[in-house]
Amino acid sequence: MFEAITRRFTDIIGNITRKKITEGNIKETLREIRVALLEADVAFEVIKDFLAKVEAEALGDRVLKGVNPGQQFISVVYEEMAKLMGPVDTSLHYAQQGPTVILMAGLQGSGKTTTCGKLALLLKTEQKRRPLLVAADVQRPAAVEQLKKLGEQIGVPVFSESGVKPPQICLHSLDFAKRQGCDTVILDSAGRLHIDEAMMAEVKEVAALTTPQEIFLVCDAMTGQDAVKSAKQFNEQLSLTGVILTKLDGDARGGAALSVKAITGKPIKFVGVGEKLENTLKPFRPDGMAQRILGFGDVLQLVDDARKVVNAEEATQLQEKLLSATFNLNDFLKHISAVKKMGSMKDLLKMVPGLGAHVDDMGVEDKELSQIEAIIQSMTPKERERPEILNTSRRDRIARGAQVARTEVDGLLKQFQMMKKFMDEFSRAGGKGPLGKIKALASAKKQMSDITGMMHKMVEATGPQQQKGTQKGRGGPQQPGNPKTGSASGLSKDEIRKRRKAERQNKKKNRR
Amino acid sequence: MFRKWFGKKENLEEPQPPAQGDEPLSTKASPKAAEGPQGPEAQAMEAPDSEEPKKARWSLFGRALEKTRKGLKSLFTFRRTLDEAFVEEIEAELFGADFGPETVRALLDGPNGIRQAWKDKTITEAEEVREFLKRNLKAMLTRREVKLAQAATPPTVILVAGVNGTGKTTSIAKLARRLRDDGKSVVLAAADTFRAAAVEQLTIWSQRLGVDIVTGKPQADPASVAYQGAETALATGVDYLIVDTAGRLHTQVNLMRELRKIRDVLSKKIPGSPHECLLVLDATTGQNALNQAKLFQAEVELSGIILAKLDGTAKGGIVVAINNQLDIPVKMIGVGEKLEDMEPFDVDKFVDAVFE
């Protein structure tokens, strides 16, 4: 399904770029896009309105008389979608006086409690607020316990009360917040069905008693057509002020984002992208989301992740290296380790624009990464820096060290050379904006039959990435087939050597 | 006290167990698990379900699907002419039920689809469309055994998995209740050692149900909890072992391997197990459910699906595609928050409920 939709979009782009848009063939194209959007779980009725807008726009002067109608058509689709989901609004309204109240509501299992924890942490660290978490979910067994544990983890107080109804708990929590000097109260309500009248009345009562500055609907990004129904009800009953979209770290296209925004008109404020509490609640970006729904890959998110965790200087250095001839196996190794830490290779590749549909055909296996790593780790620093010195006996030794066949070592080196070559071409072919990139990628696709090439492309498209945070304490078994040969310190030794050299040169400079 | 737990209004008054439940939790935390097989029967007497006599199960199911039915019915009740507008209305309804483009396309434009039949004059009236769709949909759903498997020699091991927030733990409680009411002995293994208070959640259910539970230390290797569960099940000679696992996104390779490990540990300790490996799907999930099923299938060979949360307005139509493409049958459905709100899936009734 996933491959299907991305492939479809790649096809649409392919078809449309070849021919001129006319009123005749636009119907056919729109129908294709409609199916793609349905596969992305955008609600049926939302699609209808959306495509009407796109059609009107596309048939205007701008596209038909433009230089490149095909590309412009796709950008109309993209822009309209981003526009519909925008504008960016991640502001939070705080009370002028007394504690600010944020009410979190949503269906069961949408991720309210976890999101409460994330929001509290975000407010605490980035906004310097003093949040209080309120356990108003007395429905689900151990929900209160769960919030308490989360509060403990992030050092935020949690208010709970037993034997009292949720509206009263929430009301009492306000006094508690004042006494404790907390300035922001986050109410974690129980999950409820939008058609459950008693439960909806209850949450309405909570809102009436606490007059929240913000009422957020927490919505699972994997939600299908039902998203419009539930969002509509919650909005009507609660007058939402915003939406938080959760579980976006999966591979759902997230069409629910478009549906919910179109139906409620309320801004999507944040997206949840992981189970950890730190750094997993991100500002919503309509353009990134539009790309994701359209299968272009959420490049912006990746770039942002990379920027956050990689120190900027290091990033520029690596990027420069990638584009220059000095890129060597050391950098390659560094890159592989980073990629591995980010999780599934396939998953990452799917986020690259234009690549999504082809990842499965490429035969990427995550264990290959471990093998490559083992091979490079079995090389001496000198060999890593200058792969051209690798003669037969050196290669044999490396193969023994990494416990692989000689041919694997040869293959890797060959791939490395190809990758360098590809990099050169790619950097020359680079176009403007996402569409230019897609075009460049399409033209380079033939050379992308090997894993290293792909990684490369990813680097080029997104900038170097570092670990997006694999979950600590949630590892799973060790990756098989990862012989611990060579030493990780080989890399750092090499770095130390370089640094020393640089220091020496600096000293020299200073002396002068 | 258990009584309070039932009925919507009383629900709200229920004192939150974990608030005062410190002692039972701390004892449970002992890694040795096996809370002692002190009679599930004794507590079973008190258990809530006897309160609500077994309603006609399918009335629940019917209720869950009522909305779809109403929607579709409105199309059929007025005398309509079979025209393109009518077919498009049906299309919209089918999409609205999350059947997904492929299933809808097959139902409308496939070789046995409505449009072809219309062209061939197999159907000429709008009224016939309903029966026609019903027939086709039933044909699409492969008739596989949807009864839960039972091991030749106990214990029967049921492994339950799914992405975050689909309703695994609640489904397990419902499943345990069903089995217990059938006179089977059940032990639960709380192998979700990751999410905060997940173990406590299952523990509370086990207390309410009066079934045994095996827990591990927080952050313990979930496979080790599953292993202890298997050991306990063998030692105490229970009929069923149900293993709860942490919610995991199907795209997280390491976590999927962890699940594989749990499965492997179980089958090593109890050959032939797990006899059921069930994926819990949230009925509100859209097309992504197919991806979920695919990847879970690839890692742990699913034997069936529990379709949860069918009591909302969502229809879970994606299960047709899953059944069709992956041959994984829906075995149970969840139709409410109460313990008895679970029933076996039935193709004919499912389809009939959608179209009647």
mmCIF file of N, CA, C and O in Angstrom, chain B residues 107-176:
data_model
loop_
_atom_site.group_PDB
_atom_site.id
_atom_site.type_symbol
_atom_site.label_atom_id
_atom_site.label_comp_id
_atom_site.label_asym_id
_atom_site.label_seq_id
_atom_site.Cartn_x
_atom_site.Cartn_y
_atom_site.Cartn_z
ATOM 1 N N LEU B 107 -14.664 -3.849 -5.666
ATOM 2 C CA LEU B 107 -16.109 -3.975 -5.517
ATOM 3 C C LEU B 107 -16.868 -3.207 -6.603
ATOM 4 O O LEU B 107 -17.946 -3.603 -7.015
ATOM 5 N N LEU B 108 -16.270 -2.119 -7.067
ATOM 6 C CA LEU B 108 -16.965 -1.305 -8.065
ATOM 7 C C LEU B 108 -16.527 -1.622 -9.492
ATOM 8 O O LEU B 108 -17.339 -1.844 -10.368
ATOM 9 N N ASP B 109 -15.228 -1.636 -9.704
ATOM 10 C CA ASP B 109 -14.728 -1.715 -11.074
ATOM 11 C C ASP B 109 -14.052 -3.038 -11.414
ATOM 12 O O ASP B 109 -13.548 -3.207 -12.518
ATOM 13 N N GLY B 110 -14.012 -3.955 -10.460
ATOM 14 C CA GLY B 110 -13.377 -5.244 -10.728
ATOM 15 C C GLY B 110 -14.182 -6.043 -11.737
ATOM 16 O O GLY B 110 -15.275 -5.631 -12.134
ATOM 17 N N PRO B 111 -13.641 -7.173 -12.177
ATOM 18 C CA PRO B 111 -14.354 -8.023 -13.130
ATOM 19 C C PRO B 111 -15.721 -8.452 -12.586
ATOM 20 O O PRO B 111 -16.657 -8.686 -13.353
ATOM 21 N N ASN B 112 -15.821 -8.550 -11.255
ATOM 22 C CA ASN B 112 -17.108 -8.890 -10.646
ATOM 23 C C ASN B 112 -17.740 -7.683 -9.973
ATOM 24 O O ASN B 112 -18.573 -7.827 -9.087
ATOM 25 N N GLY B 113 -17.270 -6.518 -10.375
ATOM 26 C CA GLY B 113 -17.730 -5.303 -9.712
ATOM 27 C C GLY B 113 -19.098 -4.850 -10.171
ATOM 28 O O GLY B 113 -19.679 -5.390 -11.123
ATOM 29 N N ILE B 114 -19.589 -3.840 -9.484
ATOM 30 C CA ILE B 114 -20.930 -3.322 -9.766
ATOM 31 C C ILE B 114 -21.047 -2.814 -11.199
ATOM 32 O O ILE B 114 -22.000 -3.113 -11.908
ATOM 33 N N ARG B 115 -20.042 -2.067 -11.618
ATOM 34 C CA ARG B 115 -20.149 -1.442 -12.938
ATOM 35 C C ARG B 115 -20.222 -2.484 -14.063
ATOM 36 O O ARG B 115 -20.975 -2.340 -15.015
ATOM 37 N N GLN B 116 -19.424 -3.519 -13.896
ATOM 38 C CA GLN B 116 -19.428 -4.574 -14.921
ATOM 39 C C GLN B 116 -20.788 -5.272 -14.940
ATOM 40 O O GLN B 116 -21.375 -5.515 -15.999
ATOM 41 N N ALA B 117 -21.256 -5.574 -13.736
ATOM 42 C CA ALA B 117 -22.538 -6.275 -13.625
ATOM 43 C C ALA B 117 -23.672 -5.424 -14.189
ATOM 44 O O ALA B 117 -24.612 -5.920 -14.802
ATOM 45 N N TRP B 118 -23.526 -4.148 -13.983
ATOM 46 C CA TRP B 118 -24.508 -3.193 -14.485
ATOM 47 C C TRP B 118 -24.485 -3.192 -16.015
ATOM 48 O O TRP B 118 -25.504 -3.213 -16.689
ATOM 49 N N LYS B 119 -23.275 -3.195 -16.532
ATOM 50 C CA LYS B 119 -23.075 -3.203 -17.981
ATOM 51 C C LYS B 119 -23.629 -4.495 -18.581
ATOM 52 O O LYS B 119 -24.281 -4.492 -19.628
ATOM 53 N N ASP B 120 -23.346 -5.593 -17.874
ATOM 54 C CA ASP B 120 -23.807 -6.898 -18.366
ATOM 55 C C ASP B 120 -25.297 -7.129 -18.099
ATOM 56 O O ASP B 120 -25.810 -8.216 -18.382
ATOM 57 N N LYS B 121 -25.907 -6.163 -17.465
ATOM 58 C CA LYS B 121 -27.322 -6.280 -17.106
ATOM 59 C C LYS B 121 -27.575 -7.408 -16.101
ATOM 60 O O LYS B 121 -28.666 -7.948 -16.028
ATOM 61 N N THR B 122 -26.544 -7.784 -15.363
ATOM 62 C CA THR B 122 -26.757 -8.739 -14.280
ATOM 63 C C THR B 122 -27.574 -8.065 -13.183
ATOM 64 O O THR B 122 -28.402 -8.687 -12.538
ATOM 65 N N ILE B 123 -27.247 -6.799 -12.971
ATOM 66 C CA ILE B 123 -28.100 -6.014 -12.088
ATOM 67 C C ILE B 123 -28.653 -4.837 -12.874
ATOM 68 O O ILE B 123 -27.939 -4.214 -13.668
ATOM 69 N N THR B 124 -29.912 -4.579 -12.660
ATOM 70 C CA THR B 124 -30.539 -3.489 -13.406
ATOM 71 C C THR B 124 -31.205 -2.478 -12.483
ATOM 72 O O THR B 124 -31.457 -1.352 -12.862
ATOM 73 N N GLU B 125 -31.437 -2.884 -11.249
ATOM 74 C CA GLU B 125 -32.119 -2.003 -10.307
ATOM 75 C C GLU B 125 -31.187 -1.622 -9.167
ATOM 76 O O GLU B 125 -30.331 -2.409 -8.748
ATOM 77 N N ALA B 126 -31.400 -0.433 -8.648
ATOM 78 C CA ALA B 126 -30.597 0.012 -7.511
ATOM 79 C C ALA B 126 -30.752 -0.930 -6.318
ATOM 80 O O ALA B 126 -29.811 -1.166 -5.566
ATOM 81 N N GLU B 127 -31.957 -1.486 -6.175
ATOM 82 C CA GLU B 127 -32.213 -2.363 -5.033
ATOM 83 C C GLU B 127 -31.360 -3.628 -5.059
ATOM 84 O O GLU B 127 -31.099 -4.222 -4.021
ATOM 85 N N GLU B 128 -30.971 -4.013 -6.229
ATOM 86 C CA GLU B 128 -30.200 -5.258 -6.327
ATOM 87 C C GLU B 128 -28.756 -5.081 -5.892
ATOM 88 O O GLU B 128 -28.058 -6.038 -5.600
ATOM 89 N N VAL B 129 -28.319 -3.828 -5.915
ATOM 90 C CA VAL B 129 -26.904 -3.549 -5.655
ATOM 91 C C VAL B 129 -26.481 -4.061 -4.278
ATOM 92 O O VAL B 129 -25.401 -4.612 -4.103
ATOM 93 N N ARG B 130 -27.381 -3.892 -3.327
ATOM 94 C CA ARG B 130 -27.049 -4.288 -1.970
ATOM 95 C C ARG B 130 -26.690 -5.778 -1.881
ATOM 96 O O ARG B 130 -25.641 -6.156 -1.370
ATOM 97 N N GLU B 131 -27.581 -6.598 -2.403
ATOM 98 C CA GLU B 131 -27.336 -8.042 -2.353
ATOM 99 C C GLU B 131 -26.068 -8.396 -3.109
ATOM 100 O O GLU B 131 -25.279 -9.239 -2.697
ATOM 101 N N PHE B 132 -25.905 -7.708 -4.198
ATOM 102 C CA PHE B 132 -24.745 -7.957 -5.045
ATOM 103 C C PHE B 132 -23.444 -7.652 -4.299
ATOM 104 O O PHE B 132 -22.511 -8.458 -4.277
ATOM 105 N N LEU B 133 -23.413 -6.492 -3.660
ATOM 106 C CA LEU B 133 -22.230 -6.095 -2.895
ATOM 107 C C LEU B 133 -21.962 -7.067 -1.758
ATOM 108 O O LEU B 133 -20.835 -7.443 -1.484
ATOM 109 N N LYS B 134 -23.028 -7.462 -1.100
ATOM 110 C CA LYS B 134 -22.923 -8.377 0.026
ATOM 111 C C LYS B 134 -22.275 -9.687 -0.406
ATOM 112 O O LYS B 134 -21.354 -10.183 0.236
ATOM 113 N N ARG B 135 -22.788 -10.188 -1.511
ATOM 114 C CA ARG B 135 -22.256 -11.443 -2.041
ATOM 115 C C ARG B 135 -20.768 -11.321 -2.332
ATOM 116 O O ARG B 135 -19.964 -12.164 -1.960
ATOM 117 N N ASN B 136 -20.439 -10.227 -3.015
ATOM 118 C CA ASN B 136 -19.044 -10.027 -3.397
ATOM 119 C C ASN B 136 -18.125 -9.869 -2.197
ATOM 120 O O ASN B 136 -17.020 -10.400 -2.158
ATOM 121 N N LEU B 137 -18.593 -9.121 -1.234
ATOM 122 C CA LEU B 137 -17.778 -8.864 -0.061
ATOM 123 C C LEU B 137 -17.534 -10.158 0.710
ATOM 124 O O LEU B 137 -16.431 -10.419 1.186
ATOM 125 N N LYS B 138 -18.571 -10.975 0.796
ATOM 126 C CA LYS B 138 -18.417 -12.263 1.481
ATOM 127 C C LYS B 138 -17.413 -13.135 0.743
ATOM 128 O O LYS B 138 -16.607 -13.835 1.348
ATOM 129 N N ALA B 139 -17.497 -13.064 -0.582
ATOM 130 C CA ALA B 139 -16.563 -13.862 -1.371
ATOM 131 C C ALA B 139 -15.134 -13.379 -1.173
ATOM 132 O O ALA B 139 -14.184 -14.160 -1.215
ATOM 133 N N MET B 140 -14.985 -12.064 -0.939
ATOM 134 C CA MET B 140 -13.640 -11.525 -0.754
ATOM 135 C C MET B 140 -13.033 -11.943 0.574
ATOM 136 O O MET B 140 -11.822 -12.061 0.719
ATOM 137 N N LEU B 141 -13.867 -12.083 1.560
ATOM 138 C CA LEU B 141 -13.375 -12.484 2.874
ATOM 139 C C LEU B 141 -13.215 -13.993 2.875
ATOM 140 O O LEU B 141 -14.189 -14.728 2.840
ATOM 141 N N THR B 142 -12.011 -14.433 2.918
ATOM 142 C CA THR B 142 -11.799 -15.869 2.871
ATOM 143 C C THR B 142 -12.391 -16.527 4.105
ATOM 144 O O THR B 142 -12.297 -15.993 5.203
ATOM 145 N N ARG B 143 -12.991 -17.651 3.881
ATOM 146 C CA ARG B 143 -13.618 -18.342 5.014
ATOM 147 C C ARG B 143 -12.592 -19.170 5.746
ATOM 148 O O ARG B 143 -12.404 -20.351 5.476
ATOM 149 N N ARG B 144 -11.910 -18.525 6.643
ATOM 150 C CA ARG B 144 -10.962 -19.295 7.417
ATOM 151 C C ARG B 144 -11.504 -19.518 8.800
ATOM 152 O O ARG B 144 -12.399 -18.829 9.255
ATOM 153 N N GLU B 145 -10.931 -20.490 9.440
ATOM 154 C CA GLU B 145 -11.337 -20.780 10.809
ATOM 155 C C GLU B 145 -11.070 -19.550 11.670
ATOM 156 O O GLU B 145 -9.947 -19.065 11.734
ATOM 157 N N VAL B 146 -12.101 -19.019 12.267
ATOM 158 C CA VAL B 146 -11.870 -17.861 13.106
ATOM 159 C C VAL B 146 -11.952 -18.208 14.591
ATOM 160 O O VAL B 146 -11.811 -17.360 15.447
ATOM 161 N N LYS B 147 -12.175 -19.470 14.877
ATOM 162 C CA LYS B 147 -12.164 -19.870 16.288
ATOM 163 C C LYS B 147 -10.731 -19.844 16.796
ATOM 164 O O LYS B 147 -9.793 -20.141 16.060
ATOM 165 N N LEU B 148 -10.573 -19.470 18.040
ATOM 166 C CA LEU B 148 -9.238 -19.432 18.606
ATOM 167 C C LEU B 148 -8.679 -20.848 18.723
ATOM 168 O O LEU B 148 -9.390 -21.776 19.096
ATOM 169 N N ALA B 149 -7.418 -20.972 18.375
ATOM 170 C CA ALA B 149 -6.778 -22.280 18.407
ATOM 171 C C ALA B 149 -6.655 -22.777 19.844
ATOM 172 O O ALA B 149 -6.606 -22.003 20.793
ATOM 173 N N GLN B 150 -6.611 -24.083 19.945
ATOM 174 C CA GLN B 150 -6.438 -24.671 21.262
ATOM 175 C C GLN B 150 -5.349 -25.730 21.159
ATOM 176 O O GLN B 150 -5.361 -26.543 20.230
ATOM 177 N N ALA B 151 -4.423 -25.695 22.095
ATOM 178 C CA ALA B 151 -3.330 -26.654 22.051
ATOM 179 C C ALA B 151 -3.844 -28.047 22.405
ATOM 180 O O ALA B 151 -4.782 -28.183 23.186
ATOM 181 N N ALA B 152 -3.218 -29.062 21.789
ATOM 182 C CA ALA B 152 -3.618 -30.438 22.090
ATOM 183 C C ALA B 152 -3.402 -30.723 23.575
ATOM 184 O O ALA B 152 -4.244 -31.323 24.237
ATOM 185 N N THR B 153 -2.248 -30.281 24.063
ATOM 186 C CA THR B 153 -2.015 -30.383 25.502
ATOM 187 C C THR B 153 -1.810 -28.976 26.040
ATOM 188 O O THR B 153 -1.026 -28.222 25.490
ATOM 189 N N PRO B 154 -2.536 -28.642 27.099
ATOM 190 C CA PRO B 154 -2.402 -27.299 27.641
ATOM 191 C C PRO B 154 -0.970 -27.053 28.143
ATOM 192 O O PRO B 154 -0.273 -28.038 28.436
ATOM 193 N N PRO B 155 -0.535 -25.837 28.257
ATOM 194 C CA PRO B 155 -1.318 -24.625 28.049
ATOM 195 C C PRO B 155 -1.353 -24.155 26.585
ATOM 196 O O PRO B 155 -0.390 -24.368 25.867
ATOM 197 N N THR B 156 -2.455 -23.568 26.218
ATOM 198 C CA THR B 156 -2.525 -22.863 24.953
ATOM 199 C C THR B 156 -1.937 -21.475 25.170
ATOM 200 O O THR B 156 -2.307 -20.794 26.115
ATOM 201 N N VAL B 157 -0.995 -21.122 24.310
ATOM 202 C CA VAL B 157 -0.317 -19.834 24.499
ATOM 203 C C VAL B 157 -0.823 -18.828 23.478
ATOM 204 O O VAL B 157 -0.861 -19.106 22.281
ATOM 205 N N ILE B 158 -1.232 -17.674 23.966
ATOM 206 C CA ILE B 158 -1.717 -16.607 23.088
ATOM 207 C C ILE B 158 -0.813 -15.390 23.258
ATOM 208 O O ILE B 158 -0.684 -14.855 24.354
ATOM 209 N N LEU B 159 -0.168 -15.012 22.173
ATOM 210 C CA LEU B 159 0.701 -13.840 22.194
ATOM 211 C C LEU B 159 -0.058 -12.681 21.557
ATOM 212 O O LEU B 159 -0.615 -12.819 20.471
ATOM 213 N N VAL B 160 -0.088 -11.567 22.261
ATOM 214 C CA VAL B 160 -0.864 -10.426 21.765
ATOM 215 C C VAL B 160 0.068 -9.246 21.483
ATOM 216 O O VAL B 160 0.857 -8.854 22.347
ATOM 217 N N ALA B 161 -0.024 -8.721 20.270
ATOM 218 C CA ALA B 161 0.874 -7.640 19.871
ATOM 219 C C ALA B 161 0.095 -6.554 19.148
ATOM 220 O O ALA B 161 -1.070 -6.732 18.796
ATOM 221 N N GLY B 162 0.750 -5.437 18.912
ATOM 222 C CA GLY B 162 0.102 -4.357 18.175
ATOM 223 C C GLY B 162 0.837 -3.050 18.363
ATOM 224 O O GLY B 162 1.742 -2.967 19.195
ATOM 225 N N VAL B 163 0.463 -2.043 17.603
ATOM 226 C CA VAL B 163 1.091 -0.740 17.776
ATOM 227 C C VAL B 163 0.530 -0.086 19.034
ATOM 228 O O VAL B 163 -0.400 -0.605 19.650
ATOM 229 N N ASN B 164 1.071 1.054 19.398
ATOM 230 C CA ASN B 164 0.699 1.708 20.641
ATOM 231 C C ASN B 164 -0.757 2.177 20.618
ATOM 232 O O ASN B 164 -1.212 2.729 19.630
ATOM 233 N N GLY B 165 -1.423 1.922 21.724
ATOM 234 C CA GLY B 165 -2.752 2.497 21.899
ATOM 235 C C GLY B 165 -3.884 1.839 21.135
ATOM 236 O O GLY B 165 -4.928 2.431 20.955
ATOM 237 N N THR B 166 -3.689 0.606 20.681
ATOM 238 C CA THR B 166 -4.773 -0.031 19.936
ATOM 239 C C THR B 166 -5.755 -0.725 20.875
ATOM 240 O O THR B 166 -6.880 -1.015 20.486
ATOM 241 N N GLY B 167 -5.307 -0.990 22.093
ATOM 242 C CA GLY B 167 -6.192 -1.646 23.048
ATOM 243 C C GLY B 167 -5.777 -3.073 23.385
ATOM 244 O O GLY B 167 -6.630 -3.927 23.639
ATOM 245 N N LYS B 168 -4.494 -3.323 23.382
ATOM 246 C CA LYS B 168 -4.006 -4.671 23.673
ATOM 247 C C LYS B 168 -4.395 -5.143 25.063
ATOM 248 O O LYS B 168 -4.949 -6.228 25.225
ATOM 249 N N THR B 169 -4.072 -4.323 26.057
ATOM 250 C CA THR B 169 -4.276 -4.760 27.429
ATOM 251 C C THR B 169 -5.755 -4.993 27.726
ATOM 252 O O THR B 169 -6.125 -6.008 28.318
ATOM 253 N N THR B 170 -6.586 -4.069 27.277
ATOM 254 C CA THR B 170 -8.024 -4.235 27.478
ATOM 255 C C THR B 170 -8.524 -5.486 26.763
ATOM 256 O O THR B 170 -9.316 -6.254 27.309
ATOM 257 N N SER B 171 -8.053 -5.700 25.540
ATOM 258 C CA SER B 171 -8.473 -6.879 24.787
ATOM 259 C C SER B 171 -8.074 -8.156 25.507
ATOM 260 O O SER B 171 -8.810 -9.145 25.510
ATOM 261 N N ILE B 172 -6.896 -8.133 26.118
ATOM 262 C CA ILE B 172 -6.432 -9.309 26.848
ATOM 263 C C ILE B 172 -7.347 -9.586 28.040
ATOM 264 O O ILE B 172 -7.729 -10.730 28.297
ATOM 265 N N ALA B 173 -7.722 -8.510 28.717
ATOM 266 C CA ALA B 173 -8.629 -8.691 29.855
ATOM 267 C C ALA B 173 -9.947 -9.305 29.387
ATOM 268 O O ALA B 173 -10.472 -10.233 30.009
ATOM 269 N N LYS B 174 -10.445 -8.813 28.273
ATOM 270 C CA LYS B 174 -11.704 -9.346 27.749
ATOM 271 C C LYS B 174 -11.566 -10.807 27.338
ATOM 272 O O LYS B 174 -12.447 -11.637 27.585
ATOM 273 N N LEU B 175 -10.439 -11.092 26.724
ATOM 274 C CA LEU B 175 -10.188 -12.454 26.266
ATOM 275 C C LEU B 175 -10.091 -13.397 27.463
ATOM 276 O O LEU B 175 -10.674 -14.489 27.479
ATOM 277 N N ALA B 176 -9.362 -12.936 28.481
ATOM 278 C CA ALA B 176 -9.191 -13.754 29.686
ATOM 279 C C ALA B 176 -10.548 -14.015 30.335
ATOM 280 O O ALA B 176 -10.819 -15.114 30.804
#
